[in-house]
Amino acid sequence: MDTANTIEIIGYSASVMVAISLMMKDIVWLRCLNFTGCTLFVIYGVYISAWPVAGMNAFVACINIYHLIKLYREKSQQSATA
């Protein structure tokens, strides 16, 4: 498998992950799958020198991490008070 095919597969995988994430009802799964898709898009964008793609997806990945940490902390506080 050559590099061009590998990069195409990464790009398509990123698209599929983001699309699947938007079908999730569970917000944690949505954030995790969306983070994975964004990370793949960052790799794809960097490799093809598409800096807006890489930059925007890096930003969205950070937003997903922020919200996952926030959800985890809220869940930890709820279990500590119960």
CSV table of N, CA and C in Angstrom, one decimal:
chain,number,residue,atom,x,y,z
A,1,MET,N,0.9,-1.2,0.0
A,1,MET,CA,0.0,0.0,0.0
A,1,MET,C,0.9,1.2,0.0
A,2,ASP,N,0.6,2.1,-0.9
A,2,ASP,CA,1.5,3.3,-1.0
A,2,ASP,C,0.9,4.4,-0.1
A,3,THR,N,1.7,5.5,0.1
A,3,THR,CA,1.4,6.5,1.0
A,3,THR,C,0.1,7.3,0.6
A,4,ALA,N,-0.1,7.5,-0.7
A,4,ALA,CA,-1.3,8.2,-1.1
A,4,ALA,C,-2.5,7.5,-0.7
A,5,ASN,N,-2.5,6.2,-0.9
A,5,ASN,CA,-3.7,5.4,-0.5
A,5,ASN,C,-3.9,5.4,1.0
A,6,THR,N,-2.8,5.4,1.8
A,6,THR,CA,-2.9,5.4,3.2
A,6,THR,C,-3.5,6.7,3.7
A,7,ILE,N,-3.1,7.8,3.1
A,7,ILE,CA,-3.7,9.2,3.4
A,7,ILE,C,-5.1,9.3,3.0
A,8,GLU,N,-5.5,8.7,1.9
A,8,GLU,CA,-6.9,8.7,1.5
A,8,GLU,C,-7.7,7.9,2.5
A,9,ILE,N,-7.2,6.8,2.9
A,9,ILE,CA,-7.9,6.0,3.9
A,9,ILE,C,-8.1,6.7,5.2
A,10,ILE,N,-7.1,7.5,5.6
A,10,ILE,CA,-7.2,8.3,6.8
A,10,ILE,C,-8.3,9.3,6.7
A,11,GLY,N,-8.3,10.0,5.5
A,11,GLY,CA,-9.3,11.0,5.3
A,11,GLY,C,-10.7,10.5,5.2
A,12,TYR,N,-10.9,9.3,4.6
A,12,TYR,CA,-12.2,8.7,4.5
A,12,TYR,C,-12.6,8.2,5.9
A,13,SER,N,-11.7,7.6,6.7
A,13,SER,CA,-12.0,7.2,8.0
A,13,SER,C,-12.4,8.3,8.9
A,14,ALA,N,-11.7,9.5,8.8
A,14,ALA,CA,-12.1,10.6,9.6
A,14,ALA,C,-13.5,11.1,9.3
A,15,SER,N,-13.8,11.1,8.0
A,15,SER,CA,-15.2,11.5,7.6
A,15,SER,C,-16.2,10.5,8.2
A,16,VAL,N,-16.0,9.3,8.1
A,16,VAL,CA,-16.9,8.2,8.6
A,16,VAL,C,-17.0,8.4,10.2
A,17,MET,N,-15.9,8.6,10.9
A,17,MET,CA,-16.0,8.8,12.3
A,17,MET,C,-16.8,10.0,12.7
A,18,VAL,N,-16.6,11.1,12.1
A,18,VAL,CA,-17.4,12.3,12.4
A,18,VAL,C,-18.8,12.1,12.1
A,19,ALA,N,-19.2,11.4,10.9
A,19,ALA,CA,-20.6,11.2,10.6
A,19,ALA,C,-21.2,10.2,11.6
A,20,ILE,N,-20.5,9.2,12.0
A,20,ILE,CA,-21.1,8.2,13.0
A,20,ILE,C,-21.3,8.9,14.3
A,21,SER,N,-20.3,9.8,14.7
A,21,SER,CA,-20.4,10.5,16.0
A,21,SER,C,-21.7,11.3,16.1
A,22,LEU,N,-22.1,11.9,15.0
A,22,LEU,CA,-23.3,12.7,15.0
A,22,LEU,C,-24.6,12.0,15.1
A,23,MET,N,-24.5,10.6,15.0
A,23,MET,CA,-25.7,9.8,15.1
A,23,MET,C,-25.8,9.3,16.6
A,24,MET,N,-24.9,9.5,17.4
A,24,MET,CA,-24.9,9.0,18.8
A,24,MET,C,-25.9,9.8,19.7
A,25,LYS,N,-26.6,9.1,20.5
A,25,LYS,CA,-27.5,9.7,21.5
A,25,LYS,C,-26.7,10.0,22.8
A,26,ASP,N,-25.7,9.2,23.1
A,26,ASP,CA,-24.9,9.3,24.3
A,26,ASP,C,-23.9,10.4,24.0
A,27,ILE,N,-23.9,11.4,24.8
A,27,ILE,CA,-22.9,12.6,24.5
A,27,ILE,C,-21.5,12.2,24.7
A,28,VAL,N,-21.2,11.2,25.6
A,28,VAL,CA,-19.8,10.8,25.8
A,28,VAL,C,-19.3,10.1,24.6
A,29,TRP,N,-20.1,9.2,24.0
A,29,TRP,CA,-19.8,8.5,22.8
A,29,TRP,C,-19.6,9.5,21.6
A,30,LEU,N,-20.5,10.4,21.6
A,30,LEU,CA,-20.5,11.4,20.5
A,30,LEU,C,-19.1,12.1,20.6
A,31,ARG,N,-18.7,12.6,21.8
A,31,ARG,CA,-17.5,13.3,22.0
A,31,ARG,C,-16.3,12.5,21.7
A,32,CYS,N,-16.3,11.2,22.1
A,32,CYS,CA,-15.1,10.3,21.9
A,32,CYS,C,-15.0,10.0,20.4
A,33,LEU,N,-16.0,9.7,19.7
A,33,LEU,CA,-15.9,9.4,18.3
A,33,LEU,C,-15.6,10.6,17.5
A,34,ASN,N,-16.2,11.7,17.9
A,34,ASN,CA,-15.9,13.0,17.2
A,34,ASN,C,-14.4,13.4,17.4
A,35,PHE,N,-13.9,13.2,18.6
A,35,PHE,CA,-12.5,13.5,18.8
A,35,PHE,C,-11.6,12.6,18.0
A,36,THR,N,-12.0,11.3,17.8
A,36,THR,CA,-11.2,10.4,17.0
A,36,THR,C,-11.2,10.9,15.5
A,37,GLY,N,-12.4,11.2,15.0
A,37,GLY,CA,-12.5,11.7,13.7
A,37,GLY,C,-11.7,13.0,13.5
A,38,CYS,N,-11.8,13.9,14.4
A,38,CYS,CA,-11.0,15.2,14.3
A,38,CYS,C,-9.5,14.9,14.3
A,39,THR,N,-9.1,14.0,15.2
A,39,THR,CA,-7.6,13.7,15.2
A,39,THR,C,-7.2,13.1,13.9
A,40,LEU,N,-8.0,12.2,13.3
A,40,LEU,CA,-7.6,11.7,12.0
A,40,LEU,C,-7.6,12.8,10.9
A,41,PHE,N,-8.6,13.8,11.0
A,41,PHE,CA,-8.5,14.9,10.1
A,41,PHE,C,-7.3,15.8,10.3
A,42,VAL,N,-6.8,15.9,11.5
A,42,VAL,CA,-5.6,16.7,11.8
A,42,VAL,C,-4.4,16.0,11.0
A,43,ILE,N,-4.3,14.7,11.2
A,43,ILE,CA,-3.3,14.0,10.5
A,43,ILE,C,-3.4,14.1,9.0
A,44,TYR,N,-4.6,14.0,8.5
A,44,TYR,CA,-4.8,14.1,7.1
A,44,TYR,C,-4.5,15.5,6.6
A,45,GLY,N,-5.0,16.5,7.3
A,45,GLY,CA,-4.7,17.9,6.9
A,45,GLY,C,-3.2,18.3,6.9
A,46,VAL,N,-2.5,17.8,8.0
A,46,VAL,CA,-1.1,18.1,8.0
A,46,VAL,C,-0.4,17.4,6.9
A,47,TYR,N,-0.7,16.2,6.6
A,47,TYR,CA,0.0,15.5,5.6
A,47,TYR,C,-0.2,16.1,4.2
A,48,ILE,N,-1.4,16.6,3.9
A,48,ILE,CA,-1.7,17.2,2.6
A,48,ILE,C,-1.5,18.7,2.6
A,49,SER,N,-0.9,19.2,3.7
A,49,SER,CA,-0.7,20.7,3.9
A,49,SER,C,-2.0,21.5,3.8
A,50,ALA,N,-3.1,21.0,4.2
A,50,ALA,CA,-4.3,21.7,4.3
A,50,ALA,C,-4.5,22.3,5.7
A,51,TRP,N,-3.8,23.4,5.9
A,51,TRP,CA,-3.7,23.9,7.3
A,51,TRP,C,-5.0,24.3,7.9
A,52,PRO,N,-6.0,24.9,7.1
A,52,PRO,CA,-7.3,25.2,7.7
A,52,PRO,C,-8.0,23.9,8.2
A,53,VAL,N,-7.9,22.8,7.5
A,53,VAL,CA,-8.5,21.5,7.9
A,53,VAL,C,-7.8,21.0,9.2
A,54,ALA,N,-6.5,21.1,9.2
A,54,ALA,CA,-5.8,20.6,10.4
A,54,ALA,C,-6.1,21.5,11.6
A,55,GLY,N,-6.0,22.8,11.4
A,55,GLY,CA,-6.2,23.8,12.5
A,55,GLY,C,-7.6,23.7,13.1
A,56,MET,N,-8.6,23.7,12.2
A,56,MET,CA,-10.0,23.7,12.7
A,56,MET,C,-10.3,22.4,13.4
A,57,ASN,N,-9.8,21.3,12.9
A,57,ASN,CA,-10.1,20.0,13.6
A,57,ASN,C,-9.3,19.8,14.9
A,58,ALA,N,-8.1,20.4,14.9
A,58,ALA,CA,-7.4,20.5,16.2
A,58,ALA,C,-8.2,21.3,17.2
A,59,PHE,N,-8.7,22.4,16.8
A,59,PHE,CA,-9.5,23.2,17.7
A,59,PHE,C,-10.8,22.4,18.2
A,60,VAL,N,-11.5,21.8,17.3
A,60,VAL,CA,-12.6,21.0,17.7
A,60,VAL,C,-12.3,19.8,18.6
A,61,ALA,N,-11.1,19.2,18.3
A,61,ALA,CA,-10.6,18.1,19.2
A,61,ALA,C,-10.4,18.6,20.6
A,62,CYS,N,-9.8,19.8,20.7
A,62,CYS,CA,-9.6,20.4,22.0
A,62,CYS,C,-11.0,20.6,22.7
A,63,ILE,N,-12.0,21.1,22.0
A,63,ILE,CA,-13.3,21.3,22.6
A,63,ILE,C,-13.9,20.0,23.1
A,64,ASN,N,-13.7,18.9,22.3
A,64,ASN,CA,-14.2,17.6,22.7
A,64,ASN,C,-13.5,17.2,24.0
A,65,ILE,N,-12.2,17.3,24.1
A,65,ILE,CA,-11.5,17.0,25.3
A,65,ILE,C,-12.0,17.8,26.5
A,66,TYR,N,-12.1,19.1,26.3
A,66,TYR,CA,-12.6,19.9,27.4
A,66,TYR,C,-13.9,19.4,27.9
A,67,HIS,N,-14.9,19.1,27.0
A,67,HIS,CA,-16.2,18.7,27.5
A,67,HIS,C,-16.2,17.3,28.1
A,68,LEU,N,-15.3,16.4,27.5
A,68,LEU,CA,-15.2,15.1,28.2
A,68,LEU,C,-14.6,15.2,29.6
A,69,ILE,N,-13.6,16.0,29.8
A,69,ILE,CA,-13.1,16.2,31.1
A,69,ILE,C,-14.2,16.8,32.0
A,70,LYS,N,-14.9,17.8,31.5
A,70,LYS,CA,-16.0,18.4,32.3
A,70,LYS,C,-17.1,17.3,32.7
A,71,LEU,N,-17.4,16.5,31.8
A,71,LEU,CA,-18.4,15.4,32.0
A,71,LEU,C,-17.9,14.5,33.1
A,72,TYR,N,-16.6,14.1,32.9
A,72,TYR,CA,-16.0,13.2,33.9
A,72,TYR,C,-16.0,13.7,35.3
A,73,ARG,N,-15.6,15.0,35.4
A,73,ARG,CA,-15.6,15.7,36.7
A,73,ARG,C,-17.0,15.7,37.3
A,74,GLU,N,-18.0,16.1,36.5
A,74,GLU,CA,-19.3,16.2,37.0
A,74,GLU,C,-19.8,14.8,37.5
A,75,LYS,N,-19.5,13.7,36.8
A,75,LYS,CA,-19.8,12.4,37.2
A,75,LYS,C,-19.1,12.0,38.4
A,76,SER,N,-17.9,12.4,38.6
A,76,SER,CA,-17.1,12.0,39.8
A,76,SER,C,-17.7,12.8,41.0
A,77,GLN,N,-18.1,14.0,40.8
A,77,GLN,CA,-18.7,14.8,41.9
A,77,GLN,C,-20.0,14.2,42.3
A,78,GLN,N,-20.8,13.8,41.4
A,78,GLN,CA,-22.1,13.2,41.7
A,78,GLN,C,-21.9,11.9,42.5
A,79,SER,N,-21.0,11.0,42.1
A,79,SER,CA,-20.8,9.8,42.8
A,79,SER,C,-20.1,10.0,44.2
A,80,ALA,N,-19.4,11.1,44.3
A,80,ALA,CA,-18.8,11.4,45.6
A,80,ALA,C,-19.9,11.9,46.6
A,81,THR,N,-20.9,12.6,46.1
A,81,THR,CA,-21.9,13.1,47.0
A,81,THR,C,-23.0,12.1,47.3
A,82,ALA,N,-23.1,11.0,46.5
A,82,ALA,CA,-24.2,10.1,46.6
A,82,ALA,C,-23.9,9.1,47.7
